[in-house]
């Protein structure tokens, strides 16, 4: 059904098609958003300023409406004589892939256009936009990548940095980069949007840019604290859910937990406990929410609560158990009760190890405020904080620590160097990173050969910066043709860039699972196991049911295949040869492992006489993660990830030989600059052996 005025159809000027009924239905909803009434004022302020800061509570309509307001008001014709056919664009950045996709889809629906045409999105390894695109949602790191080839971001007329309160690493870097671009491009406009911010800090940084506030429409939320600290927050959270469900009036519940495993576990226990209560209580729908969940499962959080069993019976309830992704970007209508145990799983970087890993931390006061706000969207609500009021006042940090303080900056430094920003010390960071972290990043890039001794980007470094991957992985890709195995290294890199491809059922020791594991397992380690899985997937015609039968995640493999294709394009741009090692030859797996070592030589651990592993140069005691597929403990391993949980683990490990260390990375394994340890003594012998072999070779000649 389409609408008409008189006999005329109402035509969508973006694509020349008549508007659908759905467009008008959504339009009615959009008109009720708080931001709708400030459209004119907003456009006025934007018109008079180059930079503008916009603050409004979650759900006021910033992300979905502001770009459309601008689109209606601004002329996107390009002043560039060469690009006459193509309009300029509006960019909206998001810190997360998931929001980038979901929000752009929503806006395409609101504008009644097909996603990928007038409205598109771009995330790492997936570009869903076209020549027609005028509004592009993209992750912040993708905009930074675009700046590498288009330093003045000339294809954009307006850039919107969204969700800046998250202070993601790429957004922080974009702040500094865009400040410079704005000086050189007076026609470009910047809108900085946030759900809450340290106003003074931002206005100080953006040199007095006007602040535009959108008043929210939050209902009051009553906050409850515990009297004593809880010993087990998971158990306390489950108990609180059951109490609310038994004692409180209708309204859905949102519980904040820290990660996939914990959330699945909690969902299971909540369902069981409530089932045990029988008919005394209403029915429930328990829904998990975390970023690696499949999209159709994510959609379940928008479904309504189940109705009561019969009229007059206790009400049904929806119970959403989520990571902090439900904290600001996602609006779930109907939530009345929030349970906040006060923890979040975050990335952390320790420059002394040096490693980046995930760990659970107390949240900030700002986060606690956002979480409680989720209860007051549709009516007055209640928030149960599972910590004491004293702890809230005394222990919680006011703001979440910006990601720039919690990250390995090697990749960022490489990007900045590629952008031509050499003087990192004077770069205009909103919060400058720790000098030690910057130093580590420079050191690592120098060891990898991406920077020379003066800190200048090398030819190798330029090529490495083009790969949207960690520098170790880009390095092994770039040098893989020298080891005659770029095809295999491409597959391994792709597999390392997607979520875990194995689906081992969590509860049982299953014979079929063990057999599947044994089928793919490679004696030399996990990287080669990943390669086996990828090869088997291709040999079985990328078949979804084959994946299912073999406990392999079809979506992960499909996505690895896509990543691989994109990496192949980048290799081709730099004339890097695609070649395969001869699998009949004795050295096939040796070549692959050597190529990996050429990138990973700084992530090596040595087996000590005690039976523990010690990381090379940093002397951290670590264990092989139990998920590894080795049947023995090799003397030397490379590892992909450091994992600090109850023990220090290294994950995704592959067996390598000590001789290769002194052959491939003598600059790093320089013993004059090596801490005293067992590994050093072994290396000394290996160097002696190498010398002896060289001498013998000379004599033979
Ligand atoms: P903000 O950025 O201020 O938090 P948004 O623009 O993201 O607000 O969302 C405004 C409103 O649009 C939400 O309250 C919700 O009702 C609606 N909305 C946003 N995304 C979706 C979606 N994917 N599906 C349905 N409704 C949505
Ligand atoms: Mg938003």
XYZ file of C-alpha atoms and ligand atoms in Angstrom:
729
model
C 0.000 0.000 0.000
C 1.328 3.450 -0.881
C 0.262 6.942 0.158
C -0.999 9.598 -2.179
C -1.781 13.301 -2.052
C -4.789 13.723 -4.276
C -3.904 11.481 -7.170
C -0.166 11.900 -6.734
C 2.037 9.291 -5.169
C 4.442 10.565 -2.529
C 7.827 9.867 -4.011
C 11.003 9.204 -2.069
C 13.430 11.593 -3.739
C 16.401 9.439 -2.781
C 15.471 6.601 -5.059
C 12.456 7.836 -6.997
C 10.177 5.134 -5.613
C 6.873 5.719 -3.830
C 7.187 5.585 -0.031
C 5.961 2.380 1.589
C 3.411 2.276 4.390
C 6.178 1.163 6.749
C 7.967 4.460 6.117
C 4.995 6.401 7.452
C 4.559 4.073 10.415
C 8.171 4.575 11.445
C 7.909 8.312 10.758
C 5.138 8.577 13.348
C 7.444 6.948 15.904
C 10.382 9.165 14.949
C 8.261 12.232 15.555
C 7.891 11.246 19.205
C 11.658 11.200 19.844
C 12.889 14.091 22.036
C 15.367 15.202 19.389
C 12.681 15.665 16.749
C 11.544 18.952 18.301
C 15.027 20.412 18.195
C 15.758 19.822 14.570
C 15.553 23.490 13.607
C 17.660 24.712 16.549
C 20.253 22.060 15.902
C 20.587 22.951 12.232
C 20.911 26.620 13.129
C 23.813 25.964 15.485
C 25.455 23.656 12.961
C 25.102 26.287 10.297
C 27.042 28.817 12.350
C 29.812 26.585 13.638
C 32.385 24.254 12.205
C 32.448 21.989 15.254
C 29.569 21.207 17.551
C 29.188 18.966 20.598
C 25.841 17.267 21.111
C 24.900 15.539 24.356
C 21.711 13.605 25.039
C 20.654 10.537 27.023
C 20.545 7.185 25.269
C 17.371 6.788 23.243
C 16.789 10.478 22.448
C 17.481 9.842 18.759
C 21.019 11.095 18.225
C 22.435 8.240 16.172
C 19.444 7.641 13.941
C 17.987 11.153 13.498
C 20.820 13.697 13.481
C 22.412 12.363 10.270
C 19.027 12.477 8.544
C 18.415 16.066 9.673
C 21.747 17.075 8.209
C 21.095 15.146 5.028
C 17.883 17.086 4.445
C 19.503 20.445 5.093
C 22.903 20.286 3.454
C 24.060 20.483 -0.136
C 26.204 17.473 -0.955
C 27.196 18.484 -4.464
C 30.917 18.180 -4.784
C 33.000 21.276 -5.551
C 35.571 18.923 -7.084
C 35.559 19.206 -10.898
C 36.809 15.606 -11.279
C 34.089 14.007 -9.155
C 31.002 15.587 -10.674
C 29.070 12.341 -10.828
C 29.538 11.550 -7.180
C 27.972 13.383 -4.240
C 29.887 14.052 -1.058
C 28.926 12.068 1.989
C 28.113 12.244 5.661
C 30.126 9.867 7.854
C 28.924 8.620 11.238
C 31.442 6.684 13.296
C 30.654 4.014 15.885
C 33.094 2.272 18.190
C 31.502 -1.167 17.573
C 30.913 -3.290 14.509
C 27.593 -4.549 15.750
C 26.044 -1.088 16.237
C 27.431 0.116 12.928
C 25.556 -2.605 11.108
C 22.351 -2.528 13.109
C 21.982 1.232 13.226
C 22.662 1.728 9.502
C 20.056 -0.927 8.689
C 17.578 0.878 10.891
C 18.258 4.227 9.218
C 17.964 2.701 5.733
C 14.556 1.427 6.820
C 13.593 4.835 8.193
C 14.555 6.455 4.884
C 12.867 3.663 2.943
C 15.965 2.840 0.903
C 17.962 -0.351 0.442
C 20.938 -0.794 2.751
C 24.172 -0.447 0.787
C 22.680 2.127 -1.587
C 21.905 5.627 -0.260
C 22.668 4.492 3.285
C 25.626 2.170 3.756
C 28.069 0.899 6.293
C 31.695 -0.067 6.414
C 33.361 -2.272 8.992
C 36.657 -4.142 8.883
C 36.531 -6.640 6.008
C 33.029 -5.636 4.958
C 32.102 -2.627 2.861
C 28.383 -2.328 2.265
C 28.234 0.964 0.371
C 28.163 2.084 -3.243
C 28.518 5.023 -5.623
C 25.053 6.127 -4.518
C 25.875 6.239 -0.818
C 25.395 9.637 0.822
C 25.182 8.539 4.449
C 27.786 6.085 5.653
C 27.996 4.536 9.093
C 31.448 3.192 9.774
C 33.544 1.985 12.666
C 35.956 4.612 13.930
C 38.982 2.543 12.917
C 37.672 2.382 9.341
C 37.500 6.187 9.109
C 41.065 6.307 10.345
C 42.018 3.815 7.612
C 40.293 5.971 5.004
C 42.396 8.918 6.141
C 45.476 6.898 5.128
C 44.512 7.220 1.453
C 42.431 10.412 1.661
C 44.292 12.537 4.255
C 41.827 15.435 4.136
C 38.814 13.093 4.034
C 37.665 14.976 0.974
C 34.764 12.706 0.205
C 32.970 13.910 3.355
C 31.070 17.102 3.938
C 30.142 16.322 7.534
C 31.750 13.918 9.961
C 29.856 12.768 13.027
C 31.837 11.083 15.779
C 29.247 9.162 17.774
C 29.379 7.488 21.193
C 32.478 9.462 22.091
C 31.863 8.900 25.807
C 33.184 5.383 25.214
C 36.577 6.929 24.491
C 37.588 4.131 22.184
C 41.163 4.161 20.946
C 40.363 5.003 17.318
C 37.925 7.767 18.313
C 40.586 9.339 20.512
C 43.071 9.265 17.640
C 40.455 10.677 15.261
C 39.980 13.654 17.599
C 43.582 14.704 17.022
C 43.598 13.874 13.316
C 40.325 15.700 12.613
C 41.390 18.811 14.480
C 44.184 19.197 11.938
C 41.946 18.350 8.964
C 39.377 20.959 10.052
C 42.022 23.665 9.921
C 42.833 22.747 6.329
C 39.225 22.277 5.246
C 36.989 25.167 6.342
C 34.055 23.613 4.447
C 34.099 20.431 6.573
C 31.891 20.168 9.655
C 32.328 17.987 12.712
C 29.618 16.887 15.125
C 30.745 15.142 18.303
C 27.920 13.140 19.899
C 27.732 11.508 23.270
C 25.352 10.065 25.825
C 27.225 11.780 28.643
C 30.459 13.621 28.788
C 32.966 15.462 30.785
C 31.768 18.699 29.281
C 34.671 20.891 30.366
C 37.234 18.520 29.028
C 35.590 18.268 25.614
C 34.909 21.969 25.252
C 38.455 22.720 26.285
C 39.763 20.262 23.737
C 37.549 21.454 20.895
C 38.398 25.078 21.666
C 35.060 26.271 22.889
C 32.818 24.499 20.362
C 29.185 25.109 21.344
C 27.431 22.464 23.396
C 23.986 21.420 22.242
C 21.961 19.531 24.845
C 18.976 17.326 24.134
C 16.934 16.851 27.281
C 16.129 13.190 27.872
C 12.821 11.875 29.035
C 13.891 9.569 31.814
C 11.465 8.506 34.480
C 12.739 8.403 38.051
C 14.755 5.325 38.963
C 14.978 4.207 42.564
C 18.442 2.884 43.484
C 19.006 0.079 45.998
C 22.391 -0.964 47.386
C 23.352 -4.082 49.337
C 24.192 -3.674 53.037
C 27.235 -5.924 52.847
C 29.572 -6.580 49.910
C 28.482 -9.678 47.935
C 30.953 -12.531 47.852
C 29.641 -14.065 44.629
C 28.043 -11.497 42.321
C 26.762 -14.101 39.875
C 24.889 -15.981 42.564
C 23.609 -12.675 44.001
C 22.402 -11.544 40.566
C 20.466 -14.772 40.021
C 18.934 -14.530 43.504
C 17.849 -10.936 42.809
C 16.209 -11.923 39.502
C 14.173 -14.603 41.292
C 13.175 -12.174 44.053
C 12.011 -9.530 41.580
C 10.066 -12.086 39.630
C 8.302 -13.372 42.760
C 7.642 -10.083 44.532
C 7.587 -7.120 42.131
C 4.843 -5.899 39.778
C 5.066 -6.450 35.997
C 8.080 -5.126 34.077
C 11.076 -6.653 32.322
C 14.481 -7.213 33.884
C 17.943 -6.348 32.539
C 20.976 -7.958 34.199
C 24.528 -6.790 33.431
C 27.172 -9.537 33.454
C 30.648 -9.690 31.974
C 30.907 -12.202 29.145
C 29.450 -14.914 26.976
C 30.187 -17.898 29.186
C 28.958 -16.253 32.365
C 25.831 -15.020 30.596
C 24.940 -18.434 29.144
C 25.530 -19.995 32.536
C 23.318 -17.414 34.278
C 20.520 -17.826 31.698
C 20.529 -21.583 32.350
C 20.387 -21.182 36.125
C 17.711 -18.480 36.051
C 15.456 -20.625 33.847
C 15.934 -23.635 36.139
C 15.275 -21.774 39.381
C 12.163 -20.117 38.046
C 10.888 -23.409 36.627
C 11.265 -24.905 40.119
C 8.832 -22.316 41.484
C 6.055 -23.809 39.346
C 2.710 -22.035 38.996
C 3.244 -19.536 41.801
C 5.011 -17.262 39.349
C 4.430 -16.100 35.773
C 6.206 -17.463 32.678
C 9.563 -15.957 31.654
C 11.573 -15.484 28.486
C 15.278 -15.449 29.334
C 17.397 -13.838 26.595
C 21.214 -13.609 26.444
C 22.894 -10.656 24.719
C 26.565 -10.338 23.786
C 28.392 -9.175 20.691
C 29.308 -12.574 19.212
C 25.710 -13.787 19.393
C 24.149 -14.554 16.011
C 22.040 -11.660 14.645
C 18.733 -13.560 14.755
C 19.349 -14.396 18.412
C 20.096 -10.729 19.073
C 16.767 -9.797 17.564
C 15.058 -11.835 20.335
C 15.663 -9.061 22.837
C 13.063 -6.969 21.004
C 10.344 -9.628 21.362
C 7.676 -8.918 23.998
C 7.423 -10.689 27.365
C 5.265 -13.843 27.422
C 1.629 -13.286 28.492
C 0.350 -14.688 31.841
C -0.802 -18.325 31.724
C -4.382 -17.223 32.211
C -6.196 -14.038 33.056
C -5.454 -12.845 36.583
C -2.417 -15.131 36.882
C 0.995 -13.595 37.750
C 2.509 -11.545 34.872
C 5.055 -12.918 32.402
C 8.449 -11.305 32.145
C 11.343 -10.885 29.742
C 14.746 -11.214 31.391
C 17.681 -9.914 29.327
C 21.139 -10.949 30.532
C 23.692 -8.769 28.755
C 27.257 -7.523 28.630
C 27.784 -3.769 28.783
C 26.646 -3.475 25.152
C 23.171 -2.793 26.613
C 24.652 0.100 28.610
C 24.351 2.915 26.098
C 23.848 1.937 22.505
C 20.895 -0.314 22.755
C 17.441 0.661 23.846
C 15.188 -2.131 24.996
C 11.694 -0.870 25.682
C 9.840 -2.304 28.678
C 12.822 -2.650 31.037
C 11.738 -1.612 34.542
C 14.289 -3.442 36.714
C 18.038 -3.295 36.292
C 20.461 -5.513 38.188
C 23.995 -4.135 38.246
C 26.671 -6.301 39.894
C 29.200 -3.547 39.135
C 31.656 -5.378 36.882
C 32.745 -5.231 33.275
C 35.142 -7.269 31.178
C 37.682 -4.970 29.581
C 40.819 -5.044 27.565
C 43.929 -4.184 29.502
C 47.525 -3.732 28.410
C 50.555 -4.407 30.505
C 53.636 -2.948 28.780
C 55.915 -4.972 31.063
C 54.704 -8.377 29.827
C 53.934 -6.905 27.170
C 50.470 -8.190 26.454
C 46.922 -7.143 25.900
C 44.264 -9.311 27.513
C 40.742 -9.264 28.865
C 40.043 -9.070 32.566
C 37.093 -8.266 34.825
C 37.139 -4.856 36.553
C 34.790 -2.740 38.687
C 32.784 -0.319 36.556
C 32.984 3.491 36.818
C 30.392 5.766 38.409
C 29.508 7.000 34.912
C 28.756 3.411 33.845
C 26.697 2.757 36.965
C 24.650 5.839 36.107
C 24.085 4.684 32.520
C 23.079 1.226 33.693
C 20.494 2.492 36.170
C 19.125 4.824 33.487
C 18.105 1.762 31.457
C 15.340 1.101 34.037
C 13.556 4.404 33.496
C 12.900 4.395 29.771
C 9.163 3.700 29.721
C 8.022 4.163 33.333
C 9.522 4.689 36.795
C 11.951 1.848 37.517
C 14.270 0.283 40.064
C 17.965 -0.448 39.935
C 19.551 -2.996 42.258
C 23.269 -2.358 42.656
C 24.915 -5.452 44.098
C 27.499 -3.438 46.017
C 27.369 -1.096 48.970
C 26.690 2.619 48.754
C 29.992 3.158 50.498
C 31.764 1.217 47.803
C 29.987 3.245 45.103
C 31.124 6.499 46.718
C 34.640 5.520 47.657
C 35.834 2.781 45.297
C 34.444 3.502 41.836
C 36.386 5.720 39.434
C 34.335 8.683 38.172
C 34.850 7.786 34.485
C 35.790 4.661 32.563
C 39.471 4.653 31.702
C 39.932 5.623 28.026
C 40.983 2.708 25.847
C 44.197 4.494 24.899
C 45.469 3.736 28.428
C 44.513 0.074 28.111
C 45.908 -0.836 24.682
C 48.968 -1.964 22.887
C 49.616 1.019 20.627
C 51.770 -0.652 17.973
C 48.983 -0.642 15.418
C 47.982 2.941 16.229
C 51.559 4.163 15.933
C 51.887 2.442 12.571
C 48.703 4.148 11.363
C 49.848 7.547 12.632
C 53.210 7.142 10.926
C 51.413 6.273 7.707
C 49.291 9.422 8.142
C 52.539 11.364 8.211
C 52.385 12.150 11.927
C 55.934 11.547 13.072
C 56.098 13.563 16.230
C 53.983 11.420 18.527
C 55.080 13.233 21.657
C 53.460 16.456 20.467
C 50.423 14.890 18.838
C 47.278 16.504 20.245
C 45.885 13.546 22.225
C 42.953 14.383 24.494
C 44.663 12.137 27.048
C 48.250 11.331 26.073
C 49.132 7.637 26.473
C 51.808 6.496 28.915
C 55.318 7.141 27.533
C 56.273 3.533 28.291
C 53.412 2.255 26.125
C 54.455 4.484 23.226
C 58.040 3.406 23.635
C 57.075 -0.260 23.574
C 55.065 0.300 20.419
C 57.982 2.022 18.672
C 60.352 -0.696 19.826
C 58.088 -3.459 18.562
C 57.661 -1.804 15.157
C 61.411 -1.351 14.894
C 62.042 -5.026 15.668
C 59.469 -5.944 13.033
C 61.290 -3.755 10.512
C 58.334 -1.420 10.014
C 60.363 1.535 11.317
C 64.051 2.229 10.879
C 66.371 3.316 13.679
C 65.285 6.940 13.219
C 61.666 5.942 13.684
C 60.811 6.551 10.013
C 58.359 4.289 8.246
C 60.157 1.768 6.006
C 58.871 0.353 2.725
C 57.973 -2.819 4.647
C 56.165 -0.714 7.248
C 54.148 1.045 4.546
C 52.926 -2.239 3.181
C 52.222 -3.583 6.672
C 50.118 -0.528 7.492
C 47.768 -1.376 4.637
C 46.644 -4.597 6.305
C 43.899 -4.068 8.895
C 45.615 -6.559 11.187
C 48.021 -6.645 14.106
C 51.542 -5.784 12.962
C 52.881 -9.280 13.762
C 50.317 -10.820 11.436
C 50.887 -8.250 8.665
C 54.606 -8.932 8.931
C 54.202 -12.680 8.525
C 51.934 -12.097 5.541
C 54.352 -9.739 3.822
C 57.310 -12.110 4.228
C 55.383 -15.338 3.577
C 56.288 -15.499 -0.153
C 59.954 -15.780 0.906
C 59.011 -18.978 2.713
C 56.988 -20.160 -0.244
C 53.732 -20.416 1.661
C 51.749 -17.178 1.306
C 48.561 -19.118 0.528
C 48.788 -21.002 3.806
C 49.723 -17.918 5.844
C 46.755 -16.093 4.297
C 44.431 -18.851 5.486
C 45.917 -18.865 8.972
C 45.714 -15.050 9.236
C 42.093 -15.129 8.139
C 41.250 -17.829 10.682
C 42.922 -15.782 13.433
C 40.772 -12.766 12.512
C 37.367 -14.395 13.091
C 35.662 -15.768 16.227
C 36.594 -19.238 17.454
C 35.652 -21.771 14.784
C 35.102 -24.698 17.136
C 31.777 -25.367 18.780
C 32.538 -27.850 21.505
C 29.314 -28.537 23.442
C 29.880 -27.078 26.895
C 28.513 -29.738 29.189
C 29.595 -33.186 28.081
C 32.695 -35.115 27.210
C 31.398 -36.305 23.897
C 32.982 -39.044 21.812
C 31.918 -37.473 18.533
C 33.477 -34.176 19.584
C 36.742 -35.860 20.523
C 36.822 -37.569 17.157
C 36.209 -34.294 15.349
C 38.966 -32.646 17.360
C 41.358 -35.483 16.559
C 40.522 -35.252 12.855
C 41.663 -31.619 12.597
C 44.320 -31.560 15.296
C 47.858 -31.020 14.023
C 50.779 -32.344 16.041
C 52.695 -29.104 15.620
C 49.985 -26.946 17.083
C 46.927 -24.798 16.925
C 47.761 -22.532 13.978
C 48.159 -25.571 11.765
C 44.978 -27.047 13.204
C 43.171 -23.907 12.071
C 44.697 -24.400 8.645
C 43.423 -27.995 8.588
C 39.904 -26.872 9.445
C 39.961 -24.236 6.712
C 41.213 -26.727 4.125
C 38.617 -29.317 5.160
C 35.885 -26.670 4.872
C 36.969 -25.817 1.324
C 37.331 -29.476 0.355
C 33.793 -30.104 1.565
C 32.456 -27.343 -0.698
C 31.876 -24.867 2.121
C 28.911 -26.936 3.177
C 26.952 -25.800 6.250
C 25.801 -29.290 7.185
C 29.365 -30.585 7.000
C 30.257 -27.856 9.521
C 27.382 -28.877 11.754
C 28.405 -32.559 11.686
C 31.987 -31.640 12.528
C 31.264 -29.179 15.345
C 32.660 -26.313 13.338
C 31.152 -22.811 13.270
C 29.906 -22.268 9.701
C 29.584 -18.506 10.060
C 33.120 -18.187 11.377
C 34.480 -20.099 8.391
C 32.401 -18.206 5.900
C 33.663 -15.008 7.387
C 37.278 -16.285 7.350
C 36.866 -17.017 3.656
C 35.724 -13.444 3.068
C 38.587 -12.021 5.140
C 41.007 -14.143 3.154
C 39.743 -12.768 -0.157
C 40.204 -9.207 1.050
C 43.720 -9.967 2.218
C 44.471 -11.489 -1.195
C 43.471 -8.157 -2.804
C 45.874 -6.264 -0.568
C 48.664 -8.757 -1.359
C 47.984 -8.254 -5.076
C 48.186 -4.453 -4.743
C 51.766 -4.826 -3.575
C 52.714 -7.608 -5.974
C 53.204 -10.062 -3.145
C 53.335 -13.490 -4.742
C 50.683 -16.092 -3.951
C 52.379 -19.441 -3.577
C 51.856 -22.753 -1.822
C 54.332 -24.911 -0.064
C 54.632 -28.412 -1.481
C 52.618 -30.566 0.913
C 54.399 -33.700 -0.296
C 57.751 -32.194 0.584
C 59.383 -32.775 3.974
C 59.603 -29.099 4.741
C 56.052 -27.985 4.052
C 55.080 -27.418 7.671
C 58.559 -26.179 8.515
C 58.145 -23.376 5.969
C 54.792 -22.352 7.386
C 56.060 -22.354 10.958
C 59.138 -20.355 9.988
C 57.024 -17.761 8.198
C 54.876 -17.440 11.312
C 57.948 -17.015 13.457
C 59.085 -14.152 11.235
C 56.079 -12.224 12.570
C 55.726 -13.748 16.002
C 59.328 -13.843 17.239
C 58.415 -11.540 20.121
C 55.699 -13.925 21.325
C 57.757 -16.962 22.203
C 57.830 -19.077 25.355
C 60.445 -21.577 26.506
C 59.792 -24.763 28.489
C 61.760 -24.659 31.756
C 63.013 -27.627 33.716
C 60.244 -26.943 36.248
C 57.696 -27.873 33.569
C 56.402 -24.296 33.305
C 56.834 -22.060 30.322
C 58.591 -18.720 30.618
C 57.899 -15.969 28.066
C 61.035 -14.890 26.280
C 62.683 -11.686 27.506
C 59.807 -10.849 29.869
C 60.088 -13.953 32.053
C 56.401 -14.427 32.803
C 55.475 -17.883 34.053
C 52.724 -19.241 31.794
C 50.991 -22.516 30.963
C 49.724 -23.790 27.642
C 45.975 -23.221 27.573
C 44.135 -26.558 27.969
C 42.394 -25.994 24.616
C 45.696 -26.598 22.774
C 45.937 -29.595 20.492
C 49.585 -30.533 21.033
C 50.300 -34.067 22.236
C 53.562 -33.037 23.907
C 55.164 -30.010 25.488
C 57.587 -28.560 22.925
C 60.732 -26.798 24.123
C 59.843 -23.597 22.239
C 56.428 -22.304 21.206
C 55.023 -19.187 19.586
C 51.678 -18.012 20.914
C 48.935 -15.782 19.636
C 47.421 -14.580 22.874
C 48.232 -14.064 26.496
C 45.292 -14.846 28.763
C 45.217 -13.914 32.403
C 42.423 -15.692 34.205
C 42.942 -17.818 37.320
C 46.320 -18.798 35.835
C 48.464 -17.152 33.197
C 47.855 -18.989 29.974
C 49.109 -18.687 26.438
C 46.562 -19.583 23.771
C 46.834 -20.726 20.161
C 50.337 -22.119 20.343
C 52.623 -23.741 17.764
C 55.774 -25.731 18.206
C 58.908 -24.108 16.752
C 62.644 -24.859 16.908
C 65.271 -22.892 18.782
C 67.585 -22.887 15.756
C 65.057 -20.841 13.821
C 65.095 -18.102 16.458
C 68.768 -17.406 15.952
C 68.391 -17.697 12.174
C 65.289 -15.623 11.640
C 65.386 -13.021 14.418
C 68.977 -12.600 15.609
C 68.350 -8.856 16.119
C 65.766 -9.676 18.772
C 67.636 -12.659 20.189
C 70.709 -10.564 20.750
C 72.244 -12.107 23.872
C 74.092 -8.984 24.967
C 70.663 -7.586 25.674
C 68.964 -10.616 27.181
C 67.882 -11.303 30.778
C 69.528 -14.227 32.604
C 67.381 -17.344 32.226
C 67.460 -20.933 31.050
C 66.439 -19.845 27.552
C 69.516 -17.608 27.334
C 71.831 -20.545 28.057
C 70.089 -22.650 25.417
C 70.361 -19.816 22.913
C 74.073 -19.417 23.641
C 74.600 -23.036 22.640
C 72.509 -22.550 19.528
C 74.635 -19.570 18.476
C 77.798 -21.648 19.041
C 76.327 -24.425 16.927
C 75.437 -21.928 14.206
C 79.024 -20.578 14.216
C 80.437 -24.080 14.018
C 78.237 -24.949 11.077
C 79.296 -21.772 9.302
C 82.964 -22.649 9.868
C 82.453 -26.168 8.564
C 80.699 -24.824 5.503
C 83.651 -22.479 4.873
C 86.159 -25.338 5.173
C 84.147 -27.539 2.802
C 84.226 -24.765 0.197
P 20.500 7.573 20.746
O 21.585 7.551 19.737
O 20.168 8.949 21.214
O 20.730 6.649 21.868
P 18.987 6.230 18.689
O 18.944 7.193 17.545
O 19.948 5.122 18.622
O 19.144 7.069 20.039
O 17.560 5.561 18.876
C 16.362 6.311 18.926
C 15.175 5.358 18.946
O 15.088 4.684 17.716
C 15.266 4.268 20.002
O 14.724 4.674 21.211
C 14.430 3.176 19.394
O 13.093 3.334 19.750
C 14.559 3.394 17.908
N 15.480 2.398 17.299
C 16.796 2.542 17.094
N 17.331 1.440 16.514
C 16.317 0.566 16.352
C 16.201 -0.758 15.818
N 17.261 -1.407 15.303
N 14.992 -1.344 15.826
C 13.922 -0.697 16.320
N 13.966 0.539 16.842
C 15.116 1.182 16.859
Mg 23.387 6.480 19.893
